[in-house]
Short mmCIF file of C-alpha atoms and ligand atoms in Angstrom, two decimals:
data_model
loop_
_atom_site.label_atom_id
_atom_site.label_comp_id
_atom_site.label_asym_id
_atom_site.label_seq_id
_atom_site.Cartn_x
_atom_site.Cartn_y
_atom_site.Cartn_z
CA MET A 100 90.24 -29.04 32.51
CA THR A 101 87.50 -30.38 30.18
CA ASP A 102 86.90 -33.30 32.54
CA THR A 103 86.52 -30.97 35.51
CA LEU A 104 84.23 -28.61 33.76
CA ASP A 105 81.12 -29.16 35.56
CA ILE A 106 78.26 -27.30 33.93
CA LYS A 107 74.72 -27.39 35.53
CA ILE A 108 72.19 -27.65 32.69
CA THR A 109 68.60 -26.50 33.16
CA LYS A 110 66.66 -27.15 29.91
CA THR A 111 63.76 -24.99 28.88
CA GLN A 112 60.28 -26.21 29.20
CA GLN A 113 59.15 -24.33 26.04
CA SER A 114 61.46 -24.52 23.08
CA ARG A 115 61.02 -21.79 20.57
CA LEU A 116 62.59 -23.85 17.78
CA ALA A 117 59.48 -24.97 16.04
CA GLN A 118 58.06 -21.40 15.82
CA THR A 119 61.34 -19.93 14.40
CA ASP A 120 61.14 -18.96 10.66
CA PHE A 121 64.60 -20.22 9.33
CA SER A 122 63.88 -18.51 6.01
CA ASN A 123 64.08 -15.11 7.65
CA LEU A 124 66.95 -14.78 10.04
CA PRO A 125 67.88 -11.08 10.62
CA PHE A 126 71.31 -10.81 12.20
CA GLY A 127 71.32 -10.98 16.11
CA GLN A 128 67.59 -10.89 16.69
CA ILE A 129 66.65 -14.45 17.18
CA PHE A 130 68.13 -16.30 20.12
CA THR A 131 68.39 -19.93 20.79
CA ASP A 132 66.58 -21.57 23.78
CA HIS A 133 69.63 -21.52 26.14
CA MET A 134 72.54 -19.44 27.30
CA LEU A 135 75.68 -20.14 29.26
CA VAL A 136 76.13 -18.01 32.49
CA VAL A 137 79.37 -18.14 34.54
CA ASP A 138 80.33 -16.03 37.60
CA TYR A 139 83.70 -14.74 38.57
CA ALA A 140 84.06 -14.05 42.30
CA ASP A 141 86.66 -14.53 45.02
CA GLY A 142 89.36 -14.78 42.31
CA GLU A 143 87.82 -17.78 40.44
CA TRP A 144 85.36 -18.77 37.81
CA LYS A 145 82.34 -20.67 39.32
CA ASN A 146 78.66 -21.58 38.98
CA PHE A 147 78.87 -22.74 35.34
CA GLN A 148 75.34 -23.03 34.15
CA ILE A 149 73.31 -23.47 30.96
CA VAL A 150 69.94 -21.99 31.60
CA PRO A 151 66.93 -20.91 29.42
CA TYR A 152 67.62 -17.75 27.51
CA GLY A 153 66.10 -14.78 29.35
CA PRO A 154 66.57 -11.61 31.36
CA LEU A 155 69.20 -11.18 34.13
CA GLU A 156 68.73 -9.68 37.43
CA LEU A 157 71.44 -7.08 37.99
CA SER A 158 72.22 -4.02 40.26
CA PRO A 159 71.81 -0.67 38.39
CA ALA A 160 75.15 0.28 39.95
CA ILE A 161 77.20 -2.36 38.08
CA SER A 162 80.33 -0.72 36.63
CA ALA A 163 79.90 -2.26 33.19
CA LEU A 164 76.98 0.12 32.78
CA HIS A 165 78.73 3.19 34.06
CA TYR A 166 82.41 2.83 33.05
CA GLY A 167 82.24 0.29 30.21
CA GLN A 168 84.20 -2.65 31.85
CA ALA A 169 82.68 -4.94 29.09
CA PHE A 170 83.79 -6.68 25.95
CA PHE A 171 82.72 -9.41 23.64
CA GLU A 172 83.62 -12.00 21.01
CA GLY A 173 82.00 -13.26 17.82
CA LEU A 174 82.48 -16.81 16.28
CA LYS A 175 80.33 -19.23 14.35
CA ALA A 176 79.28 -22.94 14.47
CA TYR A 177 78.41 -24.71 11.22
CA LYS A 178 76.41 -28.01 10.56
CA HIS A 179 77.92 -30.26 7.89
CA ALA A 180 75.77 -32.45 5.54
CA ASP A 181 76.62 -35.51 7.65
CA GLY A 182 75.23 -33.79 10.84
CA LYS A 183 78.73 -33.01 12.27
CA VAL A 184 78.95 -29.71 14.07
CA THR A 185 82.07 -27.64 14.06
CA ILE A 186 83.09 -24.26 15.51
CA PHE A 187 85.51 -22.20 13.32
CA ARG A 188 88.81 -21.41 15.09
CA PRO A 189 87.51 -20.95 18.53
CA ASP A 190 91.13 -21.08 19.96
CA LYS A 191 91.74 -17.66 18.07
CA ASN A 192 88.84 -16.11 19.83
CA ALA A 193 89.86 -17.47 23.18
CA SER A 194 93.17 -15.85 22.95
CA ARG A 195 91.79 -12.48 21.73
CA PHE A 196 89.22 -12.68 24.51
CA ASN A 197 92.03 -12.71 27.03
CA LYS A 198 93.80 -9.78 25.24
CA SER A 199 90.60 -7.77 25.66
CA ALA A 200 90.24 -8.79 29.22
CA ASP A 201 93.78 -7.82 30.02
CA ARG A 202 93.37 -4.32 28.51
CA LEU A 203 90.24 -3.77 30.53
CA CYS A 204 91.66 -4.98 33.80
CA MET A 205 89.38 -8.03 33.83
CA PRO A 206 90.14 -11.60 34.79
CA GLN A 207 91.60 -14.08 32.29
CA LEU A 208 89.49 -17.05 31.31
CA PRO A 209 91.61 -20.26 30.61
CA GLU A 210 91.37 -20.95 26.80
CA ASP A 211 90.16 -24.51 27.22
CA ILE A 212 87.39 -23.39 29.52
CA PHE A 213 86.34 -20.73 26.88
CA VAL A 214 86.32 -23.26 24.12
CA ASN A 215 84.82 -26.26 25.98
CA SER A 216 82.04 -24.21 27.74
CA ILE A 217 80.94 -22.78 24.34
CA ALA A 218 81.10 -26.24 22.84
CA ALA A 219 78.81 -27.64 25.46
CA LEU A 220 76.21 -24.82 24.75
CA VAL A 221 76.48 -25.36 20.96
CA ASP A 222 76.08 -29.15 21.44
CA LEU A 223 72.78 -28.54 23.31
CA GLU A 224 71.59 -26.01 20.62
CA ARG A 225 72.60 -28.11 17.51
CA GLU A 226 69.03 -28.28 16.21
CA TRP A 227 69.17 -24.46 15.94
CA ILE A 228 72.06 -24.46 13.48
CA PRO A 229 70.78 -23.40 10.05
CA THR A 230 72.01 -25.39 7.07
CA ALA A 231 71.10 -23.08 4.04
CA PRO A 232 74.07 -21.84 2.15
CA GLY A 233 75.81 -19.05 3.96
CA HIS A 234 73.89 -19.75 7.21
CA SER A 235 75.43 -20.58 10.63
CA LEU A 236 75.09 -20.23 14.30
CA TYR A 237 76.55 -16.97 15.47
CA ILE A 238 78.11 -17.32 18.93
CA ARG A 239 78.31 -14.25 21.17
CA PRO A 240 80.50 -14.73 24.26
CA PHE A 241 80.89 -11.56 26.45
CA MET A 242 82.15 -10.56 29.82
CA PHE A 243 81.14 -7.63 32.06
CA ALA A 244 81.85 -6.17 35.50
CA THR A 245 79.20 -6.78 38.13
CA ASP A 246 80.33 -4.95 41.24
CA PRO A 247 77.65 -2.59 42.43
CA TYR A 248 80.10 0.23 43.04
CA LEU A 249 80.43 3.75 41.61
CA GLY A 250 84.07 4.27 42.09
CA VAL A 251 86.22 4.00 39.01
CA SER A 252 88.31 0.96 39.67
CA PRO A 253 88.30 -2.58 38.40
CA SER A 254 85.44 -4.64 39.62
CA LYS A 255 86.04 -7.73 41.77
CA THR A 256 83.12 -9.74 40.22
CA TYR A 257 82.20 -10.49 36.62
CA LYS A 258 79.94 -12.51 34.47
CA PHE A 259 80.84 -14.52 31.36
CA ILE A 260 77.74 -15.15 29.28
CA VAL A 261 77.40 -16.89 25.83
CA LEU A 262 74.34 -16.29 23.49
CA CYS A 263 73.69 -18.02 20.17
CA CYS A 264 71.74 -16.77 17.25
CA PRO A 265 70.97 -18.60 14.01
CA VAL A 266 72.05 -16.14 11.18
CA GLY A 267 72.21 -15.66 7.53
CA ALA A 268 74.13 -12.87 5.78
CA TYR A 269 75.02 -9.67 7.66
CA PHE A 270 75.39 -7.54 4.59
CA SER A 271 73.02 -8.20 1.65
CA LYS A 272 74.69 -6.15 -1.05
CA PRO A 273 78.09 -4.77 -2.13
CA LEU A 274 79.05 -1.88 0.17
CA ARG A 275 79.31 1.75 -0.76
CA VAL A 276 81.96 2.91 1.69
CA LYS A 277 83.77 6.18 2.41
CA PHE A 278 87.14 6.83 3.97
CA GLU A 279 86.43 8.58 7.29
CA SER A 280 88.40 11.86 7.49
CA HIS A 281 86.98 13.32 10.54
CA TYR A 282 86.04 10.81 13.19
CA THR A 283 88.52 8.40 14.93
CA ARG A 284 87.67 4.94 16.13
CA SER A 285 90.96 4.32 18.05
CA ALA A 286 94.37 6.00 18.55
CA GLU A 287 97.82 4.63 19.48
CA GLY A 288 97.97 3.71 23.05
CA GLY A 289 94.12 3.21 23.18
CA PHE A 290 92.21 0.04 23.10
CA GLY A 291 91.15 -0.44 19.43
CA TYR A 292 92.76 -3.88 19.41
CA ALA A 293 90.32 -4.99 22.16
CA LYS A 294 86.77 -6.02 21.37
CA ALA A 295 85.61 -3.58 24.06
CA ALA A 296 81.99 -2.59 24.01
CA GLY A 297 83.07 1.18 24.26
CA ASN A 298 84.67 0.91 20.75
CA TYR A 299 81.28 0.15 19.17
CA GLY A 300 79.35 2.68 21.17
CA GLY A 301 81.68 5.37 20.05
CA SER A 302 81.28 4.28 16.35
CA MET A 303 77.50 4.83 16.21
CA GLU A 304 77.43 8.52 15.61
CA PRO A 305 79.98 8.36 12.74
CA PHE A 306 78.02 5.40 11.24
CA LYS A 307 74.76 7.35 11.59
CA ARG A 308 76.24 10.36 9.68
CA ALA A 309 77.75 8.11 6.99
CA ALA A 310 74.41 6.38 6.50
CA GLU A 311 72.65 9.75 6.17
CA GLU A 312 75.20 10.60 3.39
CA GLY A 313 74.31 7.37 1.62
CA PHE A 314 77.17 5.08 2.65
CA ASP A 315 76.72 1.48 3.91
CA GLN A 316 79.93 1.47 5.87
CA LEU A 317 82.97 3.55 6.57
CA ILE A 318 86.61 2.73 6.48
CA TRP A 319 88.42 4.02 9.56
CA THR A 320 91.74 5.79 9.04
CA ASP A 321 94.55 6.71 11.29
CA ALA A 322 93.88 9.09 14.06
CA LYS A 323 96.80 11.40 13.46
CA GLU A 324 96.47 12.27 9.75
CA HIS A 325 93.46 10.44 8.37
CA LEU A 326 95.67 9.32 5.53
CA TYR A 327 96.19 5.63 6.27
CA VAL A 328 93.58 2.81 6.17
CA GLU A 329 92.79 0.97 9.35
CA GLU A 330 89.59 -1.22 9.23
CA MET A 331 85.86 -1.21 8.53
CA GLY A 332 82.99 -1.08 11.08
CA ALA A 333 82.70 -4.74 11.88
CA ALA A 334 85.36 -6.15 9.62
CA ASN A 335 88.99 -5.81 8.68
CA VAL A 336 89.60 -4.45 5.24
CA MET A 337 91.70 -6.21 2.41
CA PHE A 338 92.63 -5.22 -1.07
CA VAL A 339 94.14 -6.93 -4.11
CA LEU A 340 96.57 -4.38 -5.51
CA ASP A 341 98.87 -5.23 -8.45
CA GLY A 342 98.01 -8.92 -7.90
CA LYS A 343 99.13 -8.79 -4.23
CA LEU A 344 96.90 -9.22 -1.17
CA VAL A 345 97.36 -6.04 0.77
CA THR A 346 96.02 -5.29 4.20
CA PRO A 347 96.81 -2.88 7.11
CA SER A 348 99.22 -4.52 9.63
CA THR A 349 97.51 -5.15 12.95
CA ARG A 350 98.66 -2.95 15.85
CA ASP A 351 96.96 -1.53 18.93
CA THR A 352 94.52 0.55 16.88
CA ILE A 353 93.16 -2.46 14.85
CA LEU A 354 91.27 -5.66 15.80
CA ASP A 355 93.31 -8.60 14.93
CA GLY A 356 90.56 -10.52 12.92
CA VAL A 357 90.27 -14.24 12.80
CA THR A 358 88.84 -13.97 9.24
CA ARG A 359 91.61 -11.62 8.21
CA ASP A 360 94.12 -14.18 9.49
CA THR A 361 92.27 -17.01 7.66
CA VAL A 362 92.19 -15.05 4.31
CA ILE A 363 96.03 -14.42 4.54
CA ALA A 364 96.67 -18.16 5.28
CA LEU A 365 94.64 -19.08 2.15
CA ALA A 366 96.40 -16.56 0.02
CA ARG A 367 99.78 -17.95 1.15
CA ASP A 368 98.51 -21.47 0.46
CA TRP A 369 97.82 -20.32 -3.14
CA GLY A 370 101.27 -18.80 -3.49
CA MET A 371 99.91 -15.21 -3.70
CA PRO A 372 102.15 -12.49 -2.37
CA VAL A 373 100.74 -10.94 0.98
CA GLU A 374 101.63 -7.51 2.30
CA GLU A 375 100.65 -6.63 5.82
CA ARG A 376 101.81 -3.08 6.11
CA ARG A 377 100.62 0.56 6.41
CA VAL A 378 98.32 1.08 3.51
CA SER A 379 97.69 4.68 2.35
CA ILE A 380 94.33 5.87 1.04
CA ALA A 381 96.20 7.53 -1.82
CA GLU A 382 97.57 4.25 -3.09
CA VAL A 383 94.05 2.58 -2.87
CA VAL A 384 92.50 5.44 -4.66
CA GLU A 385 95.35 5.45 -7.33
CA GLY A 386 94.71 1.73 -7.82
CA ALA A 387 90.99 2.34 -8.33
CA LYS A 388 91.81 4.98 -10.91
CA ASN A 389 94.45 3.01 -12.88
CA GLY A 390 92.86 -0.37 -12.61
CA SER A 391 95.50 -2.10 -10.49
CA LEU A 392 93.02 -2.41 -7.65
CA THR A 393 91.12 -5.53 -8.61
CA ASP A 394 89.40 -6.42 -5.29
CA ALA A 395 88.43 -4.84 -1.97
CA PHE A 396 86.43 -6.51 0.77
CA GLY A 397 85.68 -6.47 4.47
CA ALA A 398 86.64 -9.73 6.26
CA GLY A 399 84.80 -10.63 9.55
CA THR A 400 82.92 -13.25 11.31
CA ALA A 401 79.57 -11.64 10.95
CA ALA A 402 80.46 -9.89 7.68
CA THR A 403 82.15 -12.98 6.17
CA ILE A 404 83.65 -11.68 2.96
CA ALA A 405 81.81 -8.47 2.15
CA PRO A 406 82.64 -6.94 -1.17
CA VAL A 407 83.18 -3.19 -1.46
CA GLY A 408 81.06 -2.01 -4.41
CA ALA A 409 82.26 1.62 -4.43
CA MET A 410 84.64 3.79 -2.51
CA HIS A 411 84.35 7.48 -1.75
CA TYR A 412 87.16 9.87 -0.90
CA ASP A 413 87.41 13.63 -0.97
CA GLY A 414 84.14 14.21 -2.77
CA VAL A 415 84.78 11.61 -5.45
CA ASP A 416 83.13 8.12 -5.98
CA TYR A 417 85.31 5.29 -7.23
CA PRO A 418 83.11 2.46 -8.47
CA MET A 419 84.61 -1.01 -8.36
CA SER A 420 84.04 -4.03 -10.63
CA ASP A 421 81.03 -6.35 -10.19
CA PRO A 422 81.87 -8.50 -7.16
CA SER A 423 80.75 -11.71 -8.93
CA THR A 424 83.52 -11.30 -11.40
CA ARG A 425 86.34 -10.86 -8.87
CA GLU A 426 88.66 -13.76 -8.84
CA PHE A 427 90.27 -13.56 -5.42
CA SER A 428 87.36 -12.83 -3.01
CA GLN A 429 85.09 -15.27 -4.83
CA LYS A 430 87.70 -18.01 -4.58
CA VAL A 431 88.22 -17.17 -0.81
CA LEU A 432 84.45 -17.21 -0.10
CA LYS A 433 83.91 -20.51 -1.91
CA THR A 434 86.97 -22.25 -0.32
CA LEU A 435 86.10 -20.86 3.24
CA ASN A 436 82.46 -22.10 2.99
CA ALA A 437 83.73 -25.54 1.65
CA ILE A 438 85.98 -25.89 4.68
CA ARG A 439 83.42 -24.65 7.16
CA TYR A 440 80.74 -26.89 5.96
CA GLY A 441 83.00 -29.90 5.76
CA GLU A 442 83.06 -30.11 1.94
CA ALA A 443 86.87 -29.56 1.51
CA PRO A 444 89.83 -30.89 3.44
CA ASP A 445 90.43 -28.79 6.61
CA THR A 446 94.25 -28.80 6.17
CA HIS A 447 94.88 -26.06 8.83
CA ASN A 448 92.65 -27.73 11.42
CA TRP A 449 90.47 -24.73 11.72
CA ASN A 450 87.32 -26.75 12.53
CA PHE A 451 86.75 -27.65 16.16
CA LEU A 452 84.46 -30.68 16.37
CA VAL A 453 81.59 -30.29 18.85
CA GLY A 454 80.29 -33.46 20.78
N1 PLP B 34 87.16 -5.28 13.18
C1 PLP B 34 86.17 -5.07 13.99
C2 PLP B 34 86.02 -3.68 14.49
C3 PLP B 34 85.25 -6.06 14.24
O1 PLP B 34 84.09 -5.87 15.02
C4 PLP B 34 85.33 -7.35 13.68
C5 PLP B 34 84.34 -8.40 13.94
O2 PLP B 34 84.58 -9.22 14.73
C6 PLP B 34 86.43 -7.57 12.89
C7 PLP B 34 87.42 -6.69 12.62
C8 PLP B 34 86.70 -8.91 12.21
O3 PLP B 34 87.15 -9.87 13.20
P1 PLP B 34 86.86 -11.48 13.08
O4 PLP B 34 87.29 -11.86 11.80
O5 PLP B 34 87.70 -12.00 14.13
O6 PLP B 34 85.37 -11.56 13.30
C1 COI B 35 81.64 -10.16 14.62
O1 COI B 35 81.79 -10.31 13.43
O2 COI B 35 81.65 -11.06 15.47
C2 COI B 35 81.33 -8.83 15.10
O3 COI B 35 81.76 -8.40 16.11
C3 COI B 35 80.38 -7.98 14.25
C4 COI B 35 79.38 -7.47 15.24
C5 COI B 35 79.87 -6.11 15.82
C6 COI B 35 78.09 -7.29 14.55
#
């Protein structure tokens, strides 16, 4: 398929690279010079193009805007000291992309086309990849419905677009989080496992309220009873309890995170017991009280490994240890960075080489 992937490239006449301040890279605000744009029509993907980053011309009636037939992915590219560029586990994002597409009645994109078209864009933008510690190129593929039609039914046409942003850290400090006991992100039978745009739109009001109450993030809980842990805003949530890595098992209410899967694989490599199961708020809070909870963090592409600094439940704050003293999450972060920047052997073949 790669050989037949014919991408028309139109390069920008005015690169913004030289004017970009790489010492100040707020997440998702600085875009590279180019984007990939692909159309779906007549039952096939066509018009593969890399064009200068810029506005699109679209009908105001497209069903993505009215009914939310839209979803996205997030992955990162890294530059190694020898100049090699790699993308971290793009095959995982490719398969999750198609799970989201399936749930939203949108067309499948063959996984090799997803990976190779993204690699072509990243190859062109390689000068944009920051090299400072913890920095990378965030890649944002997304698909949305483009039929100009106000009936509620699946569109027949779509666009697949990929944007790139040089980024540093998403969270700058340990997070003060609360267990959400009123709002719900997703319920059984819903589409919480898809990276649907609507999942994020619906989370903004709860986040706004949590921020007003002084929290950096919230931990979603189950829709029925609000007694079991699900995930964080833009990350899966993981704990070290009694020396075991404990995390909610993925199901239709939870996004099956690539970072989560990676952390589990590292823990297993190190011989650490891993439990993927229902996790109650009560046991996490009990662990915080009696000291058996030694680590808690969010795991996500943008978030990387984001330590929880304090947890809040039922009116009580449970402070956690200083993140720099936590054995597990520190080791994970160090190991993951070493693999991603090509400083440690990539024994799981997680790095996809570009170019
Ligand atoms: N959960 C949600 C809701 C997310 O938005 C993300 C971010 O992508 C994750 C979990 C973590 O997934 P991943 O590690 O694949 O980025
Ligand atoms: C990602 O980590 O790719 C995400 O989706 C986070 C994003 C919502 C900011």
